[in-house]
XYZ file of C-alpha atoms in Angstrom:
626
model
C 10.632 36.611 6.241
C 8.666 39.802 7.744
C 5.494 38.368 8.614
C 4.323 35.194 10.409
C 0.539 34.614 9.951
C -0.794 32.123 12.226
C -4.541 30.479 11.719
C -5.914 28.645 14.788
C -9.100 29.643 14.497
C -10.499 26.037 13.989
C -9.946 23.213 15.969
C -9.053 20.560 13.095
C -6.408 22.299 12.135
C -4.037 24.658 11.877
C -1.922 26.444 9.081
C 1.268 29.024 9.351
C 1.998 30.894 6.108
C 5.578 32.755 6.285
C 5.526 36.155 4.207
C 8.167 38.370 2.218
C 7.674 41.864 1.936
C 5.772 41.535 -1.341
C 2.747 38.871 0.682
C 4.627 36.203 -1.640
C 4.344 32.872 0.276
C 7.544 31.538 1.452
C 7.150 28.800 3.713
C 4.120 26.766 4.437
C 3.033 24.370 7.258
C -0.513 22.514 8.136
C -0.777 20.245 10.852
C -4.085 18.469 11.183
C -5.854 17.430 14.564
C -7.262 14.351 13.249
C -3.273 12.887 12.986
C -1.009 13.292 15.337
C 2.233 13.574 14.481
C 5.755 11.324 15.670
C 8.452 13.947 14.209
C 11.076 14.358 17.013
C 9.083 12.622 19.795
C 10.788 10.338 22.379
C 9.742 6.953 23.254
C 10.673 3.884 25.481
C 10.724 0.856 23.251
C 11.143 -2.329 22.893
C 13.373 -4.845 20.383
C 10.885 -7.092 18.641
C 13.470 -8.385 15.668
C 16.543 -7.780 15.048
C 17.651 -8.636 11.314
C 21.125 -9.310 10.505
C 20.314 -9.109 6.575
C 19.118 -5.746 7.076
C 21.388 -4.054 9.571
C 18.473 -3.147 11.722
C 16.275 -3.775 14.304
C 12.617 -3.454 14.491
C 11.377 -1.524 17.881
C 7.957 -1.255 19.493
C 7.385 1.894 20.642
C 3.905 2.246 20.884
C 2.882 3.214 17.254
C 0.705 1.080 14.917
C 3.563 -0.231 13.001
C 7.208 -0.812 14.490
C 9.929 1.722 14.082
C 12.906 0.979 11.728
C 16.164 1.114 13.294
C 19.488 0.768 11.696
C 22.411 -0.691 13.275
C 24.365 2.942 12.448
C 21.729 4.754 14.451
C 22.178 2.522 17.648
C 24.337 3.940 20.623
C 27.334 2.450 21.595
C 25.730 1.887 24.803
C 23.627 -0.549 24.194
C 26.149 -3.051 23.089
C 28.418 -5.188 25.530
C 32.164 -4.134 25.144
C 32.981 -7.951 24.224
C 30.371 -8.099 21.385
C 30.414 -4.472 20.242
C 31.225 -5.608 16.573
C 28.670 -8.468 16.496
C 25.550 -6.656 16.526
C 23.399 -9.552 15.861
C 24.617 -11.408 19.354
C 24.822 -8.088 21.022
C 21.322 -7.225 20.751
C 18.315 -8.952 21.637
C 14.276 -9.264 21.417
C 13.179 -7.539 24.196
C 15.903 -5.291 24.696
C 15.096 -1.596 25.653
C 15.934 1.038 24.015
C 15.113 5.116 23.974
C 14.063 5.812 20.205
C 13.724 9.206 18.595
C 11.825 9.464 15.566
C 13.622 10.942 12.541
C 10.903 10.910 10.034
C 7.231 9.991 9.883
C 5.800 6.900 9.143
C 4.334 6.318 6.209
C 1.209 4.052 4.365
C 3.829 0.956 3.462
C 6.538 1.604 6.117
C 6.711 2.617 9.468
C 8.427 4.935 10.869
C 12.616 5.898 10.897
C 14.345 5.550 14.801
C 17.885 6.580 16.417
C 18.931 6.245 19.745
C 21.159 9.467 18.717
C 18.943 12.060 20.857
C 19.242 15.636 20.009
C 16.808 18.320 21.532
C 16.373 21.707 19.984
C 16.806 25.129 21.894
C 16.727 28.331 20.824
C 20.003 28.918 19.906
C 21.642 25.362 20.658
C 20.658 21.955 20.201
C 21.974 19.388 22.782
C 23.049 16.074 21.413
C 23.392 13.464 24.440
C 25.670 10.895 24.047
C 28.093 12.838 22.134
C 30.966 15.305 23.151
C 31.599 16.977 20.317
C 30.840 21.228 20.228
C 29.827 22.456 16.480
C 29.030 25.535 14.874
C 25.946 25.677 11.908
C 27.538 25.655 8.565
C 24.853 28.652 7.257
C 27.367 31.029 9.543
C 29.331 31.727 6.719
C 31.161 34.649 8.399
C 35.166 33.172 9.081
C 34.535 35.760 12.027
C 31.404 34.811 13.353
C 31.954 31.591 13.349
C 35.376 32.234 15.126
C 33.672 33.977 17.785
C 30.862 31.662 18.703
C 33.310 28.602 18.178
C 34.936 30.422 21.445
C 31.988 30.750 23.388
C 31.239 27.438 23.017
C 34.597 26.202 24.458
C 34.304 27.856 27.558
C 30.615 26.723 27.760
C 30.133 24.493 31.418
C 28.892 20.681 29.417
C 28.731 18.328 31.372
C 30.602 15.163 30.414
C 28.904 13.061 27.387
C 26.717 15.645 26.125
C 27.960 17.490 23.265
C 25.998 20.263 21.466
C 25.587 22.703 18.101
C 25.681 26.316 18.110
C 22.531 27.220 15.716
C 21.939 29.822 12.951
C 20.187 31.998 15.146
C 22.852 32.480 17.146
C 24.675 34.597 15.234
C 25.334 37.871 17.153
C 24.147 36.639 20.061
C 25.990 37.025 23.150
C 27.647 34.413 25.429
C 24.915 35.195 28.862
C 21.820 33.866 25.960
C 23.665 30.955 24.557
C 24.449 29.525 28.202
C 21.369 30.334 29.715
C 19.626 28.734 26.525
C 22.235 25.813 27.525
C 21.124 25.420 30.508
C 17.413 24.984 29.649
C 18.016 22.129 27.188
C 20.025 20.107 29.663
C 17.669 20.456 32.387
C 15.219 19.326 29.739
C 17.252 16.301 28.926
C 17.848 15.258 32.619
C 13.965 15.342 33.250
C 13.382 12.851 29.867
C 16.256 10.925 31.695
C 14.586 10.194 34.876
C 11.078 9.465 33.450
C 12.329 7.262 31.273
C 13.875 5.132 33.850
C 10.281 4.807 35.673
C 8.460 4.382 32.386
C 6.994 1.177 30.882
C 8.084 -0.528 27.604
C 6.653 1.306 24.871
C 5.413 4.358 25.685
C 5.651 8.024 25.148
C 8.293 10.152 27.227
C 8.643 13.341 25.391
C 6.477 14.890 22.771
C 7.256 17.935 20.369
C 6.300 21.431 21.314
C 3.162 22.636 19.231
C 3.507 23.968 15.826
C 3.246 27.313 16.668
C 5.831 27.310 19.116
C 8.103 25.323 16.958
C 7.892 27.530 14.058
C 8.611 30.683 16.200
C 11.144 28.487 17.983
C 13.052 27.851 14.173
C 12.487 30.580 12.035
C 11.779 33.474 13.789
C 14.809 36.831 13.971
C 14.829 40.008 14.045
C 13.827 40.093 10.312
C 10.318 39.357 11.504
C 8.117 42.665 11.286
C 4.897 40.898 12.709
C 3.133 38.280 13.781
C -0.530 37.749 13.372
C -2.363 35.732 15.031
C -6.574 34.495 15.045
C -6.461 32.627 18.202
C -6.858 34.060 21.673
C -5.379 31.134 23.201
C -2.766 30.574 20.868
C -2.316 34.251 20.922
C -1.513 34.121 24.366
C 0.900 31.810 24.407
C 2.890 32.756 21.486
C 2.997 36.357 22.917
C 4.339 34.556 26.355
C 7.098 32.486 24.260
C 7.991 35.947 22.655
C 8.667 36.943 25.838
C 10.832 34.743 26.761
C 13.590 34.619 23.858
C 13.166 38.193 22.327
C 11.585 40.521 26.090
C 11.593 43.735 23.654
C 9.657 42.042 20.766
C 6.258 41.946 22.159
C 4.632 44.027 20.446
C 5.213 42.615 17.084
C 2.731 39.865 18.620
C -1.316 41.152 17.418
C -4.118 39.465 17.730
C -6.298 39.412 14.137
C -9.927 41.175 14.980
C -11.572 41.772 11.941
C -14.798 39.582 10.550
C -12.677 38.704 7.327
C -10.470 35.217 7.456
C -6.444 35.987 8.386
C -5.428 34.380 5.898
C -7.999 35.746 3.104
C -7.242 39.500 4.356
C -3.569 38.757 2.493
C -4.730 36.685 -0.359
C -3.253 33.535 0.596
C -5.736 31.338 0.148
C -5.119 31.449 -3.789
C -1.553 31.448 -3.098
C -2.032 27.848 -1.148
C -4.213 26.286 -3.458
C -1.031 26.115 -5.943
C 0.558 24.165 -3.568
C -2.128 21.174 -4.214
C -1.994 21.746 -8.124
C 0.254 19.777 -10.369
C 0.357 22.755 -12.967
C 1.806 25.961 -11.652
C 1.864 28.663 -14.090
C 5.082 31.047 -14.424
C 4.853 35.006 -14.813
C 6.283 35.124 -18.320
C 3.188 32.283 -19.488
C 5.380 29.075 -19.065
C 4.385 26.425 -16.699
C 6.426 23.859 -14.337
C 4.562 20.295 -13.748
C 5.424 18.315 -10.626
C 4.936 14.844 -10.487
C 5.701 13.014 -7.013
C 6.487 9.354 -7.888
C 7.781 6.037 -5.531
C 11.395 6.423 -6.618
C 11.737 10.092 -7.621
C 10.059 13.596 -8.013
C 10.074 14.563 -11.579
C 9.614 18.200 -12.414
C 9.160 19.474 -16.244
C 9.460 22.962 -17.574
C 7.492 24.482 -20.479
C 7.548 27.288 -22.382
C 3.582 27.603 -22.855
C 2.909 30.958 -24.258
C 5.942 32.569 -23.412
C 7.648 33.496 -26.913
C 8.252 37.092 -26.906
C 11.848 36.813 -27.092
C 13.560 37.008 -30.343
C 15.212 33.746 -30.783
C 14.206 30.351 -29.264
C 17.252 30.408 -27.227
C 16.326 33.479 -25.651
C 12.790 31.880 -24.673
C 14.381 28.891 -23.436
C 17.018 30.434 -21.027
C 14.598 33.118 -19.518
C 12.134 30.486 -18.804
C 14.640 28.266 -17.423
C 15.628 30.807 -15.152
C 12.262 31.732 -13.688
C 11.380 28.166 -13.099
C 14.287 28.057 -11.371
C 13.214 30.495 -8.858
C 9.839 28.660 -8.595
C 11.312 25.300 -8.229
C 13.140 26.357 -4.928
C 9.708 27.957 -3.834
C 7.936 24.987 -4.422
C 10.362 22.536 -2.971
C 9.925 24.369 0.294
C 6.186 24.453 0.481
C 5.734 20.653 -0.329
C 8.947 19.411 1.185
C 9.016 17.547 -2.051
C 12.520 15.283 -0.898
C 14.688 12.457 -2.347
C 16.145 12.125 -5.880
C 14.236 15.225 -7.554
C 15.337 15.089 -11.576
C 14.110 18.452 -13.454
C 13.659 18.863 -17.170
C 14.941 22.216 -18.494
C 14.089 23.200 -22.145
C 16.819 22.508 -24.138
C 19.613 25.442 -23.972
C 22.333 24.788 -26.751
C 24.882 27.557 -25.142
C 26.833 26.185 -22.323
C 27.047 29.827 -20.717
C 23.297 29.694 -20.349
C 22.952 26.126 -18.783
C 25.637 26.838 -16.285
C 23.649 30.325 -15.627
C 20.582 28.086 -15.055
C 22.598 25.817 -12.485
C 23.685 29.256 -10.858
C 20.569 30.212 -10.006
C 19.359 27.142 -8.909
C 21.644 27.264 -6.313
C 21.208 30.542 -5.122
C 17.503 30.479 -4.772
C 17.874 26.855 -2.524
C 20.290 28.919 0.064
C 17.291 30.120 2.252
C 16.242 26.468 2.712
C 16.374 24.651 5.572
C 16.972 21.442 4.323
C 19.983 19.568 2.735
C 20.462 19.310 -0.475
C 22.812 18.269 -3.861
C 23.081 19.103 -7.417
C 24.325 17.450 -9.801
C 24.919 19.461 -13.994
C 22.535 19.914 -16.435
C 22.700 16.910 -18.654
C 22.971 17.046 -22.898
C 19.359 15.711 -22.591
C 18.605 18.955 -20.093
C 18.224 16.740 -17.229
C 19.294 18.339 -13.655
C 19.364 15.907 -10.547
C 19.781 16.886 -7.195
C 18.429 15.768 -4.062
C 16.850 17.303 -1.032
C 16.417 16.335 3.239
C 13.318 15.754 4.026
C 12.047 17.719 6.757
C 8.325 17.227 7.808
C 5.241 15.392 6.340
C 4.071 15.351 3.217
C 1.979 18.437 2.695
C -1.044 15.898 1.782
C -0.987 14.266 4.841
C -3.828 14.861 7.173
C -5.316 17.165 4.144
C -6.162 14.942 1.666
C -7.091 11.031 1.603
C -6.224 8.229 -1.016
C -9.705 8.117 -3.637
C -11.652 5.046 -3.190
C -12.463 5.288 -7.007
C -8.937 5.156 -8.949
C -6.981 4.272 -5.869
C -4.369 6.770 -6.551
C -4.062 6.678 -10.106
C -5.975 9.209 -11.087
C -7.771 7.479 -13.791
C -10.870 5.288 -13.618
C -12.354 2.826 -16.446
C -15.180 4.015 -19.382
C -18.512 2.140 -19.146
C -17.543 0.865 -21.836
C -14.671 -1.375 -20.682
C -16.206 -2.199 -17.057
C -19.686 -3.462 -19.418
C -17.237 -5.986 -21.725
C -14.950 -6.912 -18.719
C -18.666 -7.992 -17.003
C -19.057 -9.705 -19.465
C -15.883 -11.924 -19.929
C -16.448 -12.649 -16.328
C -20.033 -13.998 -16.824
C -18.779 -15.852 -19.525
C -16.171 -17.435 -17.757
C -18.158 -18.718 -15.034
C -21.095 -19.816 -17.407
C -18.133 -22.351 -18.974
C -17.598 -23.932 -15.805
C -21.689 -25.297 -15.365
C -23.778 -25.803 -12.482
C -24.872 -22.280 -13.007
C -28.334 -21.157 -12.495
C -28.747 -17.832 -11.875
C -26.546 -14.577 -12.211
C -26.767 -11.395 -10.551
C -24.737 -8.687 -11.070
C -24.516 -5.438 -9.677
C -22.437 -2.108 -11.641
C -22.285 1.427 -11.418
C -24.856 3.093 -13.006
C -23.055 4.521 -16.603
C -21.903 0.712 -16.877
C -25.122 -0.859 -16.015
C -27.372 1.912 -18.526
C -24.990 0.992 -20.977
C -24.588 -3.143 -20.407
C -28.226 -3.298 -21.028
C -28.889 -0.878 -24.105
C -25.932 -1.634 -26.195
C -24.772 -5.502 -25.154
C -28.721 -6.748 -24.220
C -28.235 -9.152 -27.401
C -25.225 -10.802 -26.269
C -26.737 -11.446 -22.199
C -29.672 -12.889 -23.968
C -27.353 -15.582 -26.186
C -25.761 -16.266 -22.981
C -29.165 -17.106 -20.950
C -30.269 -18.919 -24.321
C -26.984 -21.205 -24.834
C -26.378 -22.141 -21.126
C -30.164 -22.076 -19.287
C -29.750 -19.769 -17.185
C -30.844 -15.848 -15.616
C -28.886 -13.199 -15.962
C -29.967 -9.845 -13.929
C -27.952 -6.664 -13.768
C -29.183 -4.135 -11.486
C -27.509 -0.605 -11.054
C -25.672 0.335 -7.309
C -24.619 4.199 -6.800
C -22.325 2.890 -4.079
C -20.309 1.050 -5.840
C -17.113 3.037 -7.172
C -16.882 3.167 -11.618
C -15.077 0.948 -13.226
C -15.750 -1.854 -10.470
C -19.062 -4.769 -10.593
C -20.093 -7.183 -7.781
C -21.397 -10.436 -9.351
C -22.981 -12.935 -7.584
C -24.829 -16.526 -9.250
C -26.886 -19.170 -7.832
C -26.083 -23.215 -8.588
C -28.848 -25.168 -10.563
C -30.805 -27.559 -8.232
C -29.405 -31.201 -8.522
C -31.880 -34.165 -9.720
C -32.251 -37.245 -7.557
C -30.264 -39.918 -9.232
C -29.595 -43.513 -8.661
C -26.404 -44.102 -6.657
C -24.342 -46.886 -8.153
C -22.400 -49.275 -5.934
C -18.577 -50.248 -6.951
C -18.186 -52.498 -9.741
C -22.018 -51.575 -10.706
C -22.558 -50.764 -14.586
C -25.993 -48.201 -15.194
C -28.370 -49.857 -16.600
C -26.843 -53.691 -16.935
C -30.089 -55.081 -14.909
C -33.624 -54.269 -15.498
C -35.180 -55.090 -12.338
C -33.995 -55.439 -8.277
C -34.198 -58.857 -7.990
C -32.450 -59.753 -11.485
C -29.590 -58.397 -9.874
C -29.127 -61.636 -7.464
C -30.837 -64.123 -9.465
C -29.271 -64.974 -13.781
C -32.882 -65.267 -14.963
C -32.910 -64.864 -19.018
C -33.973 -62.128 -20.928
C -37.623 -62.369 -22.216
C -36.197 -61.938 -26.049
C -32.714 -62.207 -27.933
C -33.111 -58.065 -28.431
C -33.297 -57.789 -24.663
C -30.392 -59.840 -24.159
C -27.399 -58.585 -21.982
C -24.579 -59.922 -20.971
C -24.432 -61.067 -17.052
C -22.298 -61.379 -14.682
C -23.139 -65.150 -14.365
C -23.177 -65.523 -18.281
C -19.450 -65.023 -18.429
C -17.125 -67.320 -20.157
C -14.241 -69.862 -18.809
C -16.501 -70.042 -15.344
C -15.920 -66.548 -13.701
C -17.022 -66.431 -9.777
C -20.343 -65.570 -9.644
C -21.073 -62.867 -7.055
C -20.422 -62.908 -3.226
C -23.202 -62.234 -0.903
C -23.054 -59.708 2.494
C -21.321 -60.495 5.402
C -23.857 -60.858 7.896
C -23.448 -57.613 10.395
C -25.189 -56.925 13.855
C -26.060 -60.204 15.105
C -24.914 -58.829 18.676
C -27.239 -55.616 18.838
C -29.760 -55.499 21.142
C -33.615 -53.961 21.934
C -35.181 -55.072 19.151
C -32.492 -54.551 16.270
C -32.423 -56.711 13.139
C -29.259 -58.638 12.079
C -27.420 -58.014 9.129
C -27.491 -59.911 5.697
C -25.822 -63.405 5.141
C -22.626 -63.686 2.950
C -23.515 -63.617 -0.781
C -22.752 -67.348 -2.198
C -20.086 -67.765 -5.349
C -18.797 -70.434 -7.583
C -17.421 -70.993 -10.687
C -18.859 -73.325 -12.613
C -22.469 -73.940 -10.815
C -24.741 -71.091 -8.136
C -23.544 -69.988 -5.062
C -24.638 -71.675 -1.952
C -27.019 -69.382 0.221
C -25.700 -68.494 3.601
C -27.759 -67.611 6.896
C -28.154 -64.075 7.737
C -25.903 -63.143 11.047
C -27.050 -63.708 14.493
C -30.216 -61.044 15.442
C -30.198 -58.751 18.783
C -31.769 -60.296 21.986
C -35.701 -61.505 20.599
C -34.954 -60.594 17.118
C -34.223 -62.831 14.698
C -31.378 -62.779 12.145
C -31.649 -61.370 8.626
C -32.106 -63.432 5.385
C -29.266 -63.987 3.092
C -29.140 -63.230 -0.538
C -29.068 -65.899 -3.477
C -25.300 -66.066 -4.572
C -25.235 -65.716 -8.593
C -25.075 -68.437 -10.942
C -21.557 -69.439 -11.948
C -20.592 -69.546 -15.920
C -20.903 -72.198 -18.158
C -17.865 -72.926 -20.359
C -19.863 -72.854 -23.335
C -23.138 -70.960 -22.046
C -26.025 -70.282 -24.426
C -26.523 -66.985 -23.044
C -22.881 -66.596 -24.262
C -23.254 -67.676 -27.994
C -26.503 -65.713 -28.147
C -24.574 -62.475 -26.892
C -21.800 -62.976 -29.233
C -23.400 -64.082 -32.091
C -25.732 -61.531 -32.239
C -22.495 -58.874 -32.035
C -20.927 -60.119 -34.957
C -21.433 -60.273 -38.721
C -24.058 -63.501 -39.960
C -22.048 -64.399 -42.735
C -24.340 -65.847 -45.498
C -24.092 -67.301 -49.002
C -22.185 -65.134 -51.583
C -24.499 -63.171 -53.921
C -25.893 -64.815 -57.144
C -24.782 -63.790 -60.644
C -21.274 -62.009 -60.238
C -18.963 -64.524 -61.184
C -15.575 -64.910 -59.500
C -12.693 -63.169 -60.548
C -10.408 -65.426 -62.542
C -6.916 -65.971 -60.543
C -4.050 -64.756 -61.626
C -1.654 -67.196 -62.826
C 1.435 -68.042 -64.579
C 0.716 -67.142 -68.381
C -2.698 -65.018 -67.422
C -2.839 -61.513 -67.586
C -5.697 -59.028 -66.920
C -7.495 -58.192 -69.890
């Protein structure tokens, strides 16, 4: 890296773009002011579950969703020496812990906790709770690693705090790693005594800003210059400058002129790849990158690039520039996790392992860890990467309210003919009287030029209004629908036992008067045969109310051969007198003539045979048929 380039300028955010000599963007960071961000923070939380099933615990620290904490990540500490291999007994809901946050939440998961502290320095990072002294494995120098490995022995630590030497530390003499030392633990001891005063959850450390981070990570004496749009956060990345490299300072300049920072070094076209899906390749191929839930897939094609003389020629050279760009682009997404690439198809082996080769070289500069695996017989490479920071989306881009995510929305077409099946469908279960529906406006034009027959069948075959009315605010490929029921008639409410229609007037109900003619005859419920029980009249009810409240009816009378006897109504309220009782209902007759009328005129009369068609002879012995 030779050049830094730092925008602050606005408020909601800012953006650091990392240069090689060429202006070719190497490394890429945004951080956005409307989320703040968890990475590396300390908190003071609190146990709310601890699952067995999953090996973790779920802590409260103060964020929106609880942390994640596996029983792995948990300090010996916090467990009892007698129930150190029982997890589940040894902790407890809530238990408190001290929680660092190892990656971000996300939309479906919260965030990832350890209790495993470790707080970056310039050239060391302290790791409390463990002893152990370590050098970075990107020293690949047998001497330089010899050398620091010594200074690090004789290092004053003080007991259960371990530490590890860092990259940038190479060369660097034994007076700046100590005194760099020293800083972090007197940083540590501070986070130590505010968290013992601290409630459970809340914050007790948070990150440096992302300025200072970066410079804090990245930059060495490689670094030609820094730019820089912000007076404050000029300031105070000249101070930091200061501090870790005194003769530097004037590598530190403060951007002046009327044109953007980061449009003065065409970067702006440079970061707008980052975003894309397609990024083109020098030679006219193309890479695609498509993040998934499980895995990133990444496929190369050839596109225009055919110059070469033989399709094995195009294949490998294109391979091998992706290659290059698939490193690149792996650092300025921080696209981690399974990451499966699709080479075109190479039939020498020489060439695929050339491909791997390069792969591997152009990952070196990356921060991150990472694995390969070998390029497949299908031309399949898998490999994995850390994941660092954020998603580059976050904070810059939102999930669409049209296609949720999937980047594909229905025609008017379908959403018109779905409306439909759901109008339908309610139409079949009745009561319906009116429908209102509501649909974008392609869907709605279209619903009522092309499918205006069909809503008029359905208004026609089930009685009832259908309106559609366009809404802009509604997102394509979605309706609203709304209906009305149909107003209910006033019907007559039948008691239990109660046939429609069996009586013709009030008072034949009570009283087995006959029918006026044999056509009006019905059948009654005193006409029945072998002497049914006629009907049983009210209980008489209320007889002990008072001011002025009538008693109830008297007890229907019954019998089963001749009427019911008619009972008194019940005994009336204070000057009120009881009600009357009903009539009980004529008991049947074992032989009724309402009976034989009802039956008789039911069946078939059967009358004299017809004249003039003589019988059928019998068959007998002898006879035959002729």
């Amino acid at each position: 890296m030779e050049k830094i380039i730092i925008n602050a300028a606005d408020q909601e955010e800012c953006r650091i773009a990392m240069l090689d000599g060429d202006n070719h963007l190497q490394e890429f960071y945004s951080e956005s002011s409307t989320r703040q961000m968890s990475l590396s923070n300390i908190y003071k939380g609190v146990i709310q579950n601890v699952e067995p099933s999953l090996q973790a615990v779920f802590v409260n620290f103060g964020s929106e969703r609880n942390g994640f904490l596996q029983f792995c990540d948990i300090h010996p500490e916090y467990y009892t020496d007698d129930e150190f291999n029982d997890p589940k007994r040894s902790l407890r809901k809530g238990q408190q812990l001290l929680v660092q946050v190892l990656k971000e939440p996300t939309l479906i998961k919260g965030a990832a906790l350890t209790t495993y502290i470790s707080l970056a320095g310039r050239f060391v990072v302290l790791t409390p709770g463990r002893d152990s002294v370590g050098v970075s494995r990107k020293i690949v120098s047998d001497k330089e690693r010899a050398r620091l490995r010594g200074i690090a022995d004789f290092l004053p630590v003080p007991g259960g705090l371990g530490y590890i030497v860092r990259t940038v530390a190479e060369e660097r003499t034994a007076r700046e790693l100590a005194d760099d030392l020293s800083q972090v633990h007197g940083l540590w001891e501070d986070i130590r005594h505010r968290a013992q005063a601290a409630a459970s959850p809340s914050l007790i450390y948070r990150e440096q800003d992302l300025a200072t981070k970066i410079l804090r990570d990245y930059y060495t004496s490689d670094v030609r210059e820094i730019l820089v749009d912000d007076q404050a956060t000029y300031l105070r990345v000249l101070e930091y400058i200061k501090t870790i490299a005194p003769g530097q300072a004037r590598i530190v300049k403060f951007h002046k002129e009327k044109r953007p920072i980061f449009a003065r070094h065409m970067l702006e076209e440079q970061i707008a790849t980052i975003y894309q899906t397609n990024v083109k390749l020098k030679s006219g191929g193309s890479i695609v990158i498509t993040p998934t839930e499980a895995l990133v897939a990444i496929d190369v094609n050839s596109g225009k690039g055919t110059r070469e003389g033989s399709l094995e020629e195009t294949a490998f050279n294109t391979n091998m520039e992706a290659a290059e760009e698939i490193a690149r682009q792996l650092r300025l997404r921080d696209l981690a996790g399974l990451v499966v690439i699709d080479f075109i198809d190479m039939r020498e082996d020489h060439h695929r392992k050339e491909v791997e080769r390069r792969m591997r070289e152009a990952t070196k500069v990356d921060k991150a860890k990472r694995d390969f695996g070998y390029i497949s017989k299908f031309g399949l490479l898998e490999m994995t990467r850390q994941k660092l920071r954020p998603s580059i989306d976050t904070g810059s881009y939102a999930l669409c309210p049209h296609c949720q995510g999937r980047g594909q929305i229905k025609t008017p077409e379908t959403t018109s003919v779905a409306f439909l099946r759901q109008v339908t469908h309610l139409l079949s279960k009745g009561g319906v009287g009116e429908i209102r529906g509501r649909l974008f406006p392609d869907a709605a034009q279209y619903l009522l030029n092309y499918k205006r027959q069909e809503l008029a069948n359905l208004e026609e075959r089930h009685n009832v209004k259908i309106l559609v009315s366009e809404d802009p605010t509604l997102p394509p490929g979605q309706s609203l629908l709304d209906f009305s029921k149909k107003s209910l008639e006033v019907v007559d409410t039948l008691k239990p036992g109660q046939v429609a229609g069996l009586y013709d007037d009030e008072d034949s109900r009570f009283e087995g008067s006959e029918p006026d003619s044999e056509s009006q005859a019905r059948p009654r419920q005193s006409d029945r045969p072998n002497g049914y029980q006629g009907h049983n009249g009210y209980q008489g009810h209320g007889g002990d109310r008072q001011n002025n409240n009538y008693g109830g009816n008297g007890q229907r009378g019954g019998g089963t051969s001749g009427g019911g006897q008619n009972n008194p109504g019940g005994q009336g309220g204070q000057n009120v007198q009881g009600g009357q009782g009903f009539p009980g209902g004529n008991g049947g007759q074992q032989k009724s003539e309402a009976r034989k009328r009802f039956f008789q005129s039911a069946r078939p009369v059967k009358g004299p045979k017809p004249a003039g068609k003589p019988e059928p002879p019998k068959k007998g012995p002898g006879t035959s048929a002729s």
